[in-house]
PDB file of C-alpha atoms in Angstrom:
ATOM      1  CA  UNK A  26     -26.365-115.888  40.266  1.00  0.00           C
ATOM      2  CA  UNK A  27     -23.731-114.125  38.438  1.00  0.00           C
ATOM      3  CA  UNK A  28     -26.331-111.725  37.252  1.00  0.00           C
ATOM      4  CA  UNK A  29     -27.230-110.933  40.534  1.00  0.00           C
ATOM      5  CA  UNK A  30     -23.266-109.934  41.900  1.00  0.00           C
ATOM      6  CA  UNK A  31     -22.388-107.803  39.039  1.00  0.00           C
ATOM      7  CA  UNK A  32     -25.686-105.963  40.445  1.00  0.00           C
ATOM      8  CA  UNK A  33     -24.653-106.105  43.517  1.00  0.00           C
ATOM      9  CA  UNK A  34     -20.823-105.024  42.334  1.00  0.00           C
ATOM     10  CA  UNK A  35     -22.176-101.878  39.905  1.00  0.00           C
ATOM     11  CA  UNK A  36     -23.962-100.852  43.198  1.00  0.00           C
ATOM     12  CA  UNK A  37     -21.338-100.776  45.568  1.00  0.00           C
ATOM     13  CA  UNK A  38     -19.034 -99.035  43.198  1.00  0.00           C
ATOM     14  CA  UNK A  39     -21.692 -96.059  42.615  1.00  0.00           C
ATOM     15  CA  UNK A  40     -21.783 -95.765  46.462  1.00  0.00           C
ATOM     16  CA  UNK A  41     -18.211 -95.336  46.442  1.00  0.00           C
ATOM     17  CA  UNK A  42     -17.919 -92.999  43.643  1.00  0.00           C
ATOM     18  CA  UNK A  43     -20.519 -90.993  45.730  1.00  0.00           C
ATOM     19  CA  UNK A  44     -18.586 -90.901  48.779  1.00  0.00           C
ATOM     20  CA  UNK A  45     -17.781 -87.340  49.640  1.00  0.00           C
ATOM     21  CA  UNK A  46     -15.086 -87.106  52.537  1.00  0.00           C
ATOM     22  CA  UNK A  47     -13.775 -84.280  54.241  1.00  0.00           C
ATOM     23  CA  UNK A  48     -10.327 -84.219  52.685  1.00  0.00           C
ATOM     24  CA  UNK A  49     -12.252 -84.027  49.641  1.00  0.00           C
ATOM     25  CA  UNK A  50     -14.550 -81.093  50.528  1.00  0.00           C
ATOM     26  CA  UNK A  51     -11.179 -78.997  51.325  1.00  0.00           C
ATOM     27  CA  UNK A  52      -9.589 -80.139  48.687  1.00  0.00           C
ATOM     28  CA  UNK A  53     -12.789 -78.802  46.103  1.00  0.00           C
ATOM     29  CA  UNK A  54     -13.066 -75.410  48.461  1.00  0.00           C
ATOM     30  CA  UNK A  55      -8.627 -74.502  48.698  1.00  0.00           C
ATOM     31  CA  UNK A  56      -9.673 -75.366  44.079  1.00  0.00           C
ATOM     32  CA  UNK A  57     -12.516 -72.975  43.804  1.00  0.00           C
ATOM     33  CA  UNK A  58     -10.853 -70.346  46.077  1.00  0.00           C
ATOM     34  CA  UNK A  59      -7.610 -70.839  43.769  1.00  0.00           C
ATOM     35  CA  UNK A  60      -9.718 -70.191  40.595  1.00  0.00           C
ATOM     36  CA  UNK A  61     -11.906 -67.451  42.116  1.00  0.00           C
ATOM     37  CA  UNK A  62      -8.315 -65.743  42.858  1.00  0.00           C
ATOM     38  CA  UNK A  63      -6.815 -66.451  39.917  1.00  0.00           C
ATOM     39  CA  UNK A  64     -10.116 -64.563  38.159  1.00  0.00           C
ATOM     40  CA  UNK A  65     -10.134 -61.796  40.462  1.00  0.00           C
ATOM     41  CA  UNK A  66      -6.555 -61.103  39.725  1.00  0.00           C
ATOM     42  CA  UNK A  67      -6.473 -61.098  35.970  1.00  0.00           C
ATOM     43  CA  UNK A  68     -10.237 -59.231  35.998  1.00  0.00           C
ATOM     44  CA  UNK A  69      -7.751 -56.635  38.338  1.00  0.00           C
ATOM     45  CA  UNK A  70      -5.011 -56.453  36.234  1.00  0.00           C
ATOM     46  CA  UNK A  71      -7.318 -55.855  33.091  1.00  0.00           C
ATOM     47  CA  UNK A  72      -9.265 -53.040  34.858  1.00  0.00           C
ATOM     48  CA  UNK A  73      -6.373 -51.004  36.344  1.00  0.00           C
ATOM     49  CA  UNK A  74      -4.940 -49.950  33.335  1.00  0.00           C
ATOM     50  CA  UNK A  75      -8.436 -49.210  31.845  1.00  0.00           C
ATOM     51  CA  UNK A  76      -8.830 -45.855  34.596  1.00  0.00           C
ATOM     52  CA  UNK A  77      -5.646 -43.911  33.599  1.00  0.00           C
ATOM     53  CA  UNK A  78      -6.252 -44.318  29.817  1.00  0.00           C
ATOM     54  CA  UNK A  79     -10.170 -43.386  30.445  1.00  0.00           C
ATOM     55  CA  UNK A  80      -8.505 -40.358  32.683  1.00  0.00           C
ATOM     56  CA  UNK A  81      -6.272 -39.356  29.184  1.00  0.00           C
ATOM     57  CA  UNK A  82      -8.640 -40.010  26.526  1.00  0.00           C
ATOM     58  CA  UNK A  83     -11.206 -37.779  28.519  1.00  0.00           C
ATOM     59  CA  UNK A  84      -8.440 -34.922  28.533  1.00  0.00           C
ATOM     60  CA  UNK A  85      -7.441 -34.888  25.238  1.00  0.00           C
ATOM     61  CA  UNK A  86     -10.436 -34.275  24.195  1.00  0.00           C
ATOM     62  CA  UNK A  87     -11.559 -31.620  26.660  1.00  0.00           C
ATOM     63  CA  UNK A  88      -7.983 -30.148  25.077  1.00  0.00           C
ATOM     64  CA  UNK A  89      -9.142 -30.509  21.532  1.00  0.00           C
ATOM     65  CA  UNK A  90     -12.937 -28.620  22.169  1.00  0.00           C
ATOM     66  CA  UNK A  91     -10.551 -25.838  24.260  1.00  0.00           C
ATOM     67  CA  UNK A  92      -7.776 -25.124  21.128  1.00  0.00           C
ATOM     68  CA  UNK A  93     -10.043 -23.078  18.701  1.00  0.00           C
ATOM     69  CA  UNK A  94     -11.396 -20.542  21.888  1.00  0.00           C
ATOM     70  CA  UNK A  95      -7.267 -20.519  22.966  1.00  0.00           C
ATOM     71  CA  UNK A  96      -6.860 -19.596  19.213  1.00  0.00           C
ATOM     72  CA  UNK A  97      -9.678 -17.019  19.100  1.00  0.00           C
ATOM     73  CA  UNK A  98      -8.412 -15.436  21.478  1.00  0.00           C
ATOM     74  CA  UNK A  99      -4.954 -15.264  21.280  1.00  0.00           C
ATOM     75  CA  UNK A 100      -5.792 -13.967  17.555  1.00  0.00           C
ATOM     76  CA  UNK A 101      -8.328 -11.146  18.765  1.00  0.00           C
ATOM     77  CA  UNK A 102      -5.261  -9.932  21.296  1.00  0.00           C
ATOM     78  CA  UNK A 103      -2.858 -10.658  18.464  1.00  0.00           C
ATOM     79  CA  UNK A 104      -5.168  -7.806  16.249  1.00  0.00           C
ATOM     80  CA  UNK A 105      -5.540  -5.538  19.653  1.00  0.00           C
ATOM     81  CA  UNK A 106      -1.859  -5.068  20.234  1.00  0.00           C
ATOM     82  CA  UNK A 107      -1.661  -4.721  16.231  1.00  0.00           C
ATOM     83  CA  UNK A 108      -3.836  -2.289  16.250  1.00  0.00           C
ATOM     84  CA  UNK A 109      -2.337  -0.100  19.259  1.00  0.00           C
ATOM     85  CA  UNK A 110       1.152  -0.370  17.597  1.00  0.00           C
ATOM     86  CA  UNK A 111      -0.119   0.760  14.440  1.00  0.00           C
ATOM     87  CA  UNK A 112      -1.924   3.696  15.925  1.00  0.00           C
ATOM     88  CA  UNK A 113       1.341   4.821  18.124  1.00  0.00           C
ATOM     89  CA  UNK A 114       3.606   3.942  15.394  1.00  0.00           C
ATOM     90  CA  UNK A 115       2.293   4.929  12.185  1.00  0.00           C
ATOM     91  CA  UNK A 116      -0.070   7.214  12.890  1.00  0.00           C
ATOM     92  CA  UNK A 117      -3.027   5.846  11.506  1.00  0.00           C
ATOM     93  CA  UNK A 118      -5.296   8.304  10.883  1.00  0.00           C
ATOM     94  CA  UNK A 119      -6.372  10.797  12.767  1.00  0.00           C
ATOM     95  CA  UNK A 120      -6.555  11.685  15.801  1.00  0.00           C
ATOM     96  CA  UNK A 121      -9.050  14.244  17.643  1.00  0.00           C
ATOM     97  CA  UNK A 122      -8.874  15.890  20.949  1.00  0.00           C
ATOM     98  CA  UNK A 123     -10.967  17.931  23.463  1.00  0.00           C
ATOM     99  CA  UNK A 124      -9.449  20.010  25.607  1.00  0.00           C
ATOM    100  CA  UNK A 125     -11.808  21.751  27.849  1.00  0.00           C
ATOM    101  CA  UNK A 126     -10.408  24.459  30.577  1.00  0.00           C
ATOM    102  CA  UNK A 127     -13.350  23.984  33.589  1.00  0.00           C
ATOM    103  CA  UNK A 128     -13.966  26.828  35.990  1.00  0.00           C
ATOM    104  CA  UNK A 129     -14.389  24.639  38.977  1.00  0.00           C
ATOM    105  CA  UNK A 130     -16.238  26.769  40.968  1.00  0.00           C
ATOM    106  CA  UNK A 131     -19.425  27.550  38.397  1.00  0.00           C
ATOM    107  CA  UNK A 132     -18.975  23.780  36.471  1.00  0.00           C
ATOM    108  CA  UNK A 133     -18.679  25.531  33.086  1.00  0.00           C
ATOM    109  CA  UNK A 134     -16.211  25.188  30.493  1.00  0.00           C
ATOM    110  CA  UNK A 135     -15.533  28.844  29.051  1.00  0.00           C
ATOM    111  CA  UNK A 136     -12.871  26.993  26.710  1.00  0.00           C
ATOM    112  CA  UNK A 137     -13.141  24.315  24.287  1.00  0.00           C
ATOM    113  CA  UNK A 138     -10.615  23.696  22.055  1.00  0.00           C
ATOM    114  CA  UNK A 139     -10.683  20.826  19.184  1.00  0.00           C
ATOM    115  CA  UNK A 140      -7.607  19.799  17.975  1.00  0.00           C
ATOM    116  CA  UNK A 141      -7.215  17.154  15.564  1.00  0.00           C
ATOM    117  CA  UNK A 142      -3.778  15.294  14.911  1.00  0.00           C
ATOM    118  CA  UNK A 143      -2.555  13.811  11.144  1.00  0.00           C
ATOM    119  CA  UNK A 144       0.280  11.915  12.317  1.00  0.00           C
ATOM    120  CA  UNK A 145       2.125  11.164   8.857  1.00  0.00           C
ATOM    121  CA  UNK A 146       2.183  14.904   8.404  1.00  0.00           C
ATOM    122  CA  UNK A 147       2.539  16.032  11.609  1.00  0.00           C
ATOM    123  CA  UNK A 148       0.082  18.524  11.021  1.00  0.00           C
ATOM    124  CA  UNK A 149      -2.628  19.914  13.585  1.00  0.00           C
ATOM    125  CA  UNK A 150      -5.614  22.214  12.862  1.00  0.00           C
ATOM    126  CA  UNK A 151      -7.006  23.548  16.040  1.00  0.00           C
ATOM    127  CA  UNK A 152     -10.620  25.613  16.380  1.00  0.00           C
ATOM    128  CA  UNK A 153     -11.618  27.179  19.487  1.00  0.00           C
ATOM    129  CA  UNK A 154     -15.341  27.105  19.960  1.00  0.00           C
ATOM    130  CA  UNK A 155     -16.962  29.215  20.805  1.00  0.00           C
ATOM    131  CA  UNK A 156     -18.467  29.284  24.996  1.00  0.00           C
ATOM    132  CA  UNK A 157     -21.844  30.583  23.823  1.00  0.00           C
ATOM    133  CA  UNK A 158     -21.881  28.183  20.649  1.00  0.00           C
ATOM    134  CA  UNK A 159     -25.441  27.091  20.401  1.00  0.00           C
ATOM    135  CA  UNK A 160     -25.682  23.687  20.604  1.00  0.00           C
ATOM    136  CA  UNK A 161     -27.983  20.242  21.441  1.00  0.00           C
ATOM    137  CA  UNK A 162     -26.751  18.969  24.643  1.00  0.00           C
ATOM    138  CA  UNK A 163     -25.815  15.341  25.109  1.00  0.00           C
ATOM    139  CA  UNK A 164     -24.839  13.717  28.352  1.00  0.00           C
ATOM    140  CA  UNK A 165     -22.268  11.343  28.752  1.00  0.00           C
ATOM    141  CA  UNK A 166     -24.640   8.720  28.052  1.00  0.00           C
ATOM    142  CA  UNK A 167     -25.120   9.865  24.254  1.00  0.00           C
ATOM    143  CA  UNK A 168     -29.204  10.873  24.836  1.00  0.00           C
ATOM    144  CA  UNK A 169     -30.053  14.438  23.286  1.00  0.00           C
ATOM    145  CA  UNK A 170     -31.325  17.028  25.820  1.00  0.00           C
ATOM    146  CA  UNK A 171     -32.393  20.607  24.702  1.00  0.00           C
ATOM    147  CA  UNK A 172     -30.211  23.219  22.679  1.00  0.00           C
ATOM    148  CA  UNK A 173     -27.838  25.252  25.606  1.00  0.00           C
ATOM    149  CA  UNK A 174     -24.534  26.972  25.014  1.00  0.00           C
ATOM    150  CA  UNK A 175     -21.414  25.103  24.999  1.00  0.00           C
ATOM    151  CA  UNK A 176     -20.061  26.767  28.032  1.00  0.00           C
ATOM    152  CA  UNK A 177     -23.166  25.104  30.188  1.00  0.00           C
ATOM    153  CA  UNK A 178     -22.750  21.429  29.009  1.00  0.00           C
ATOM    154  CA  UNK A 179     -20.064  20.780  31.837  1.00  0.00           C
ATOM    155  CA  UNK A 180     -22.792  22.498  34.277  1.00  0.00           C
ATOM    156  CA  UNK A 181     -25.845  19.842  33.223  1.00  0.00           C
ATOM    157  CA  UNK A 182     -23.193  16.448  33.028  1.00  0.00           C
ATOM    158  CA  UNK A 183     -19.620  16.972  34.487  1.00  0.00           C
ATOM    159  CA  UNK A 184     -18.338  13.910  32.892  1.00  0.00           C
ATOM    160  CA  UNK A 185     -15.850  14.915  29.990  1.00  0.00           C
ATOM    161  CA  UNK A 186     -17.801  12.218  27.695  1.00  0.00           C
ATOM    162  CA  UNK A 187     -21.070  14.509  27.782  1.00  0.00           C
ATOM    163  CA  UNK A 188     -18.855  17.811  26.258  1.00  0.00           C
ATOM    164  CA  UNK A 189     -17.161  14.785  23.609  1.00  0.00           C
ATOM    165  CA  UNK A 190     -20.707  13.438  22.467  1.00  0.00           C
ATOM    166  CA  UNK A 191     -22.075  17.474  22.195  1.00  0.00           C
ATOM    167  CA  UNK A 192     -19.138  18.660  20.275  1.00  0.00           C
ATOM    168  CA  UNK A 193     -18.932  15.175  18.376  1.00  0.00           C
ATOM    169  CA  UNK A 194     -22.493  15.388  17.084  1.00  0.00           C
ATOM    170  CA  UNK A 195     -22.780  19.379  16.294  1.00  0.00           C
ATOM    171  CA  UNK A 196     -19.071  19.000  14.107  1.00  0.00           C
ATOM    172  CA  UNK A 197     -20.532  15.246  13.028  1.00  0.00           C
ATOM    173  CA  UNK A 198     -17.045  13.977  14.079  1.00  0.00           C
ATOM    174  CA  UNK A 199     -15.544  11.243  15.963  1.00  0.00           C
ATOM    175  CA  UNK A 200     -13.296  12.194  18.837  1.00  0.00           C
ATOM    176  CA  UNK A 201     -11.511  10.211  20.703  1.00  0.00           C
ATOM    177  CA  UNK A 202      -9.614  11.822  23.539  1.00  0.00           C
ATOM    178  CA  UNK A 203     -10.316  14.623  26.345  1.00  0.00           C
ATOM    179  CA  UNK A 204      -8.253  17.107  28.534  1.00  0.00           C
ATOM    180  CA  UNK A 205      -9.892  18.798  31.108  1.00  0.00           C
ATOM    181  CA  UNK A 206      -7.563  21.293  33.230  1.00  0.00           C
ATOM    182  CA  UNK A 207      -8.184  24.550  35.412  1.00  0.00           C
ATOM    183  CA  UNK A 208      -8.468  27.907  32.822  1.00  0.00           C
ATOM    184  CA  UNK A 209      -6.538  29.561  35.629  1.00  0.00           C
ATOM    185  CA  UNK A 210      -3.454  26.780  34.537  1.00  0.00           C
ATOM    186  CA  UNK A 211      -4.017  28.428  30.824  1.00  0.00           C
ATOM    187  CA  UNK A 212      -4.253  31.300  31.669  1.00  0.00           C
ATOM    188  CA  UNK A 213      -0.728  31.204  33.686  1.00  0.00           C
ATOM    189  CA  UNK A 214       0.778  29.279  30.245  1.00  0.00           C
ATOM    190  CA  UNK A 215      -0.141  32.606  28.825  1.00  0.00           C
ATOM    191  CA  UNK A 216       1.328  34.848  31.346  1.00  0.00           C
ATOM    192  CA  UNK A 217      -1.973  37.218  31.852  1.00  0.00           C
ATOM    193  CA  UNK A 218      -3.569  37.972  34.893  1.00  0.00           C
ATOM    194  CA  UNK A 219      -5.207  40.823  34.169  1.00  0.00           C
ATOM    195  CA  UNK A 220      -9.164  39.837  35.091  1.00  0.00           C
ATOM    196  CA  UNK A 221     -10.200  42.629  31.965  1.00  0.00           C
ATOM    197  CA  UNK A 222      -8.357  40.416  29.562  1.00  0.00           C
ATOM    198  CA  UNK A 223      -9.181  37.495  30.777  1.00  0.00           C
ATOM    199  CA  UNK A 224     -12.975  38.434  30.037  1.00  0.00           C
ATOM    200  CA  UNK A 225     -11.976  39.584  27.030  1.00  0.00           C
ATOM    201  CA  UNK A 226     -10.018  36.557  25.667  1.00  0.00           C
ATOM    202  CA  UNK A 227     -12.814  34.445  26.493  1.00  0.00           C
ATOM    203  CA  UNK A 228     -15.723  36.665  24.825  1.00  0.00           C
ATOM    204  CA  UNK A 229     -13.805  37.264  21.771  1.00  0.00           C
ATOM    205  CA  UNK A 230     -12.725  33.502  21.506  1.00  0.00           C
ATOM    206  CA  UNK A 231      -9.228  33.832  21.309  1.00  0.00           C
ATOM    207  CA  UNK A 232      -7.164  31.460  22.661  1.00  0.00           C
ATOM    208  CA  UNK A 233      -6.355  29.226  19.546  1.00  0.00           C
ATOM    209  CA  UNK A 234      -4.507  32.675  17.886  1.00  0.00           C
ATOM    210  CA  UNK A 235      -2.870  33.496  22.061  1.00  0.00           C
ATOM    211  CA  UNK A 236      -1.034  30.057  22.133  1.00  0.00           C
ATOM    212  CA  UNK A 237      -0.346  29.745  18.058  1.00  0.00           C
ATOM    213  CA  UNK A 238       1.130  33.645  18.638  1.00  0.00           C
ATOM    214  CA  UNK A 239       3.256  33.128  21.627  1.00  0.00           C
ATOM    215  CA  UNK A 240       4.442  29.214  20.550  1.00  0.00           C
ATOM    216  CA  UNK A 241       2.871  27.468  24.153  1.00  0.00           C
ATOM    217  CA  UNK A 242       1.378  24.354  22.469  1.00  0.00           C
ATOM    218  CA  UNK A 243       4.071  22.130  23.222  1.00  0.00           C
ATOM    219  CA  UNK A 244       3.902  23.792  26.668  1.00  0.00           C
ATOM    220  CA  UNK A 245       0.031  23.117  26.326  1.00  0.00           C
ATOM    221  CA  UNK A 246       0.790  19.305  25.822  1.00  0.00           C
ATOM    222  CA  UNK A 247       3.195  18.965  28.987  1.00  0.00           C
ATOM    223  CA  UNK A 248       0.286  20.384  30.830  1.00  0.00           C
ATOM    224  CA  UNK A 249      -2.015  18.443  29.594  1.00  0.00           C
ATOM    225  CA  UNK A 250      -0.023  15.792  31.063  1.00  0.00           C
ATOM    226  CA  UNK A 251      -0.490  16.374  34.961  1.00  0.00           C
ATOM    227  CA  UNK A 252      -4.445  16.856  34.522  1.00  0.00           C
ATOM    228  CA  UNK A 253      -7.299  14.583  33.717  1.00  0.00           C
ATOM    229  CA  UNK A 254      -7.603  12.863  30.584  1.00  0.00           C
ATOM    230  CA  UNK A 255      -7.904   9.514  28.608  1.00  0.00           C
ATOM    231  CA  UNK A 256      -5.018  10.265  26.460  1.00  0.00           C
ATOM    232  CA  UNK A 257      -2.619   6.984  25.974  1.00  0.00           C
ATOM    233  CA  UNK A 258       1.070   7.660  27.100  1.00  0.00           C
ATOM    234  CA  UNK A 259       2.065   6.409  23.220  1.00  0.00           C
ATOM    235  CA  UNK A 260      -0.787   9.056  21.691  1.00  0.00           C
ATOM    236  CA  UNK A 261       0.367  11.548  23.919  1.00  0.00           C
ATOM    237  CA  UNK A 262       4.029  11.165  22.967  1.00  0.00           C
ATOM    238  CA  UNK A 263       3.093  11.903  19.213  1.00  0.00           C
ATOM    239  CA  UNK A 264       0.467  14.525  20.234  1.00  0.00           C
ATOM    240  CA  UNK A 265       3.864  16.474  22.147  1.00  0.00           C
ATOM    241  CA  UNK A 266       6.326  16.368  19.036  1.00  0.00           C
ATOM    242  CA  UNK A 267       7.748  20.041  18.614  1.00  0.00           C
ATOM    243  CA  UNK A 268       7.595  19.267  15.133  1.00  0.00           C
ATOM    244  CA  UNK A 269       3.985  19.243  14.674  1.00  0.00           C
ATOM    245  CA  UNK A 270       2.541  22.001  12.303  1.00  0.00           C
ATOM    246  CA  UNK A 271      -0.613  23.714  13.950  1.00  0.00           C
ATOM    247  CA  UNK A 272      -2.974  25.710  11.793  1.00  0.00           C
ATOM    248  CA  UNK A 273      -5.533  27.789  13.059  1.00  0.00           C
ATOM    249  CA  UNK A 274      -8.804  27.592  11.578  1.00  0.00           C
ATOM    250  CA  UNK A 275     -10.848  30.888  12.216  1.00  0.00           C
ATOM    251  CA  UNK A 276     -14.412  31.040  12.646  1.00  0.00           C
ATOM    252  CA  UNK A 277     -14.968  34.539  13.206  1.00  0.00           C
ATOM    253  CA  UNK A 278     -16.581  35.039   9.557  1.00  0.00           C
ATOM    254  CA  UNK A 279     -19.196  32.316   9.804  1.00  0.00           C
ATOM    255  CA  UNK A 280     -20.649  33.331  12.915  1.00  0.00           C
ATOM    256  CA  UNK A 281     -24.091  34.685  13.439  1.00  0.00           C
ATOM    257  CA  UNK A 282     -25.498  36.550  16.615  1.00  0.00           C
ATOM    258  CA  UNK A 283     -29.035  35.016  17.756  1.00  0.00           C
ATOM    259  CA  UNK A 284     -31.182  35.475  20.484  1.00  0.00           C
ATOM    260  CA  UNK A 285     -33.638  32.913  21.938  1.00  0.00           C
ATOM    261  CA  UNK A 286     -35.907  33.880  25.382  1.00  0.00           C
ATOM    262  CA  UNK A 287     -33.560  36.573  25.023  1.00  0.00           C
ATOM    263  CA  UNK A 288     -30.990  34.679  25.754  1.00  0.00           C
ATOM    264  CA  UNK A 289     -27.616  35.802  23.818  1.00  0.00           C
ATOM    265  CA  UNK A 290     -26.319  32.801  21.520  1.00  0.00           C
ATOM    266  CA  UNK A 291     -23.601  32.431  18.582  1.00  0.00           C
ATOM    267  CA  UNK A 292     -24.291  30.013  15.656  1.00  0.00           C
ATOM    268  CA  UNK A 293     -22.369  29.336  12.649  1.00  0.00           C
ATOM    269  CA  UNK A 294     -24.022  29.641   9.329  1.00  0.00           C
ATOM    270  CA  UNK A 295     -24.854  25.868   7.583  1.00  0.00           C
ATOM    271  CA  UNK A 296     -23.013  26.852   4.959  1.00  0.00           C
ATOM    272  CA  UNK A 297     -19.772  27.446   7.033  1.00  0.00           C
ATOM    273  CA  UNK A 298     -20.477  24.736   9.338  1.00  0.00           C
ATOM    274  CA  UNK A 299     -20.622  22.390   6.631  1.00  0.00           C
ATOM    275  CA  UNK A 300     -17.309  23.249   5.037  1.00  0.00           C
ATOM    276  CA  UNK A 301     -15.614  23.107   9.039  1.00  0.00           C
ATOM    277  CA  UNK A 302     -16.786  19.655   9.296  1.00  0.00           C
ATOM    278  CA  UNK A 303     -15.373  18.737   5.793  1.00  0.00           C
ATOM    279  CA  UNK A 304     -11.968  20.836   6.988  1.00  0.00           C
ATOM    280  CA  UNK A 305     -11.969  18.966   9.695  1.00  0.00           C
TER     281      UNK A 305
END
């Protein structure tokens, strides 16, 4: 009998254990939604501070890959302006320029004058070459055409570079700047107008010994200055020093009369034109 109530007792008490009320249903839902926030909000406050330092690790190193090009290149324009301030400032080397005086209306240069600058000595040697020099025409372009006289080079390519690379590769040296200007602007430096003597200074080739005789080439410079070229203002400003020394180098005695398709040409002897190019 007593058997049979604790049975009946245990039974009863797992029924009410069991017994899942309303009260109790809220009570379980307000705990699970109190721990789901609480989770939320410390998963939140983990993760926030995770995207900014993501954000700064990511550009530091897009800094760090950038630093050595930054350095490159600040070096490489470090060396450029080195390089200018050393050329405008101490002179190094020398310098070599073209001036060409252009008769506009036929696109030929009936002047060419080569003038190349040692600016620690402040020394120039000039050569006028010759307008019926025989030479292998280049165009600006550097490719080698056929053999023409210097005065028709302008004619084939009127881009200065074309006379540079044709007068650079028959003298087999570099040059590095170019005046082009009107004869007619020359030829008023030099006070002639007579057309006779005009012919004649350009046949004989005479305009080097003309501008050495009468003192013009710092006159030459200034006018240099209001026509075309590629001259820098720094270059040009050590180019125009009164001070410079210019020495003429003739050519008169290494020059040989040719024909071809009886054409009338001038040509200097190897000989000669070897030693020029080592003068030079």
């Amino acid at each position: 009998m007593a058997s049979k109530f604790e049975k009946e007792l245990s039974s009863y008490l797992d029924q009410e254990d069991l017994t899942f009320t309303k009260d109790d249903r809220k009570k379980t839902f307000n705990k699970i939604h109190s721990q789901t926030t609480t989770q939320h909000h410390n998963k939140s406050s983990f993760t926030r501070p995770i995207v900014p330092i993501m954000a700064t690790i990511a550009v530091f190193m897009l800094a760090i890959a950038l630093i050595p090009s930054f350095i490159l290149n600040e070096k490489q324009n470090s060396e450029a302006d080195k390089s200018i301030t050393s050329t405008a400032e101490e002179g190094n080397g020398n310098s070599v320029l073209l001036l060409m005086g252009e008769d506009a209306d036929r696109h030929r240069n009936p002047f060419n004058l080569l003038l190349t600058y040692n600016f620690d000595k402040e020394s120039v040697k000039v050569v006028s070459l010759p307008r019926d020099l025989y030479v292998d025409r280049y165009n600006a372009e550097g490719e080698k055409f056929e053999k023409t006289k210097l005065l028709h080079v302008g004619a084939h390519d009127n881009d200065p570079a074309a006379s540079m690379k044709t007068v650079s590769n028959y003298l087999d040296i570099p040059i590095d700047y170019y005046a082009l200007m009107p004869m007619e602007e020359i030829f008023q430096l030099l006070e002639i107008d007579d057309e006779n003597k005009i012919y004649e200074i350009e046949e004989q080739n005479s305009l080097a010994n003309l501008l050495e005789k009468d003192q013009k080439f710092p006159e030459l410079m200034e006018l240099i200055s209001h026509h075309q070229t590629n001259l820098t203002e720094d270059i040009f400003n050590q180019m125009e020093k009164k001070s410079n020394q210019y020495d003429i180098i003739q050519l008169e005695e290494g020059l040989n009369n040719i024909f071809e398709d009886e054409i009338y040409y001038v040509e200097l002897e190897p000989s000669f034109l070897e030693k020029l190019k080592n003068d030079l």
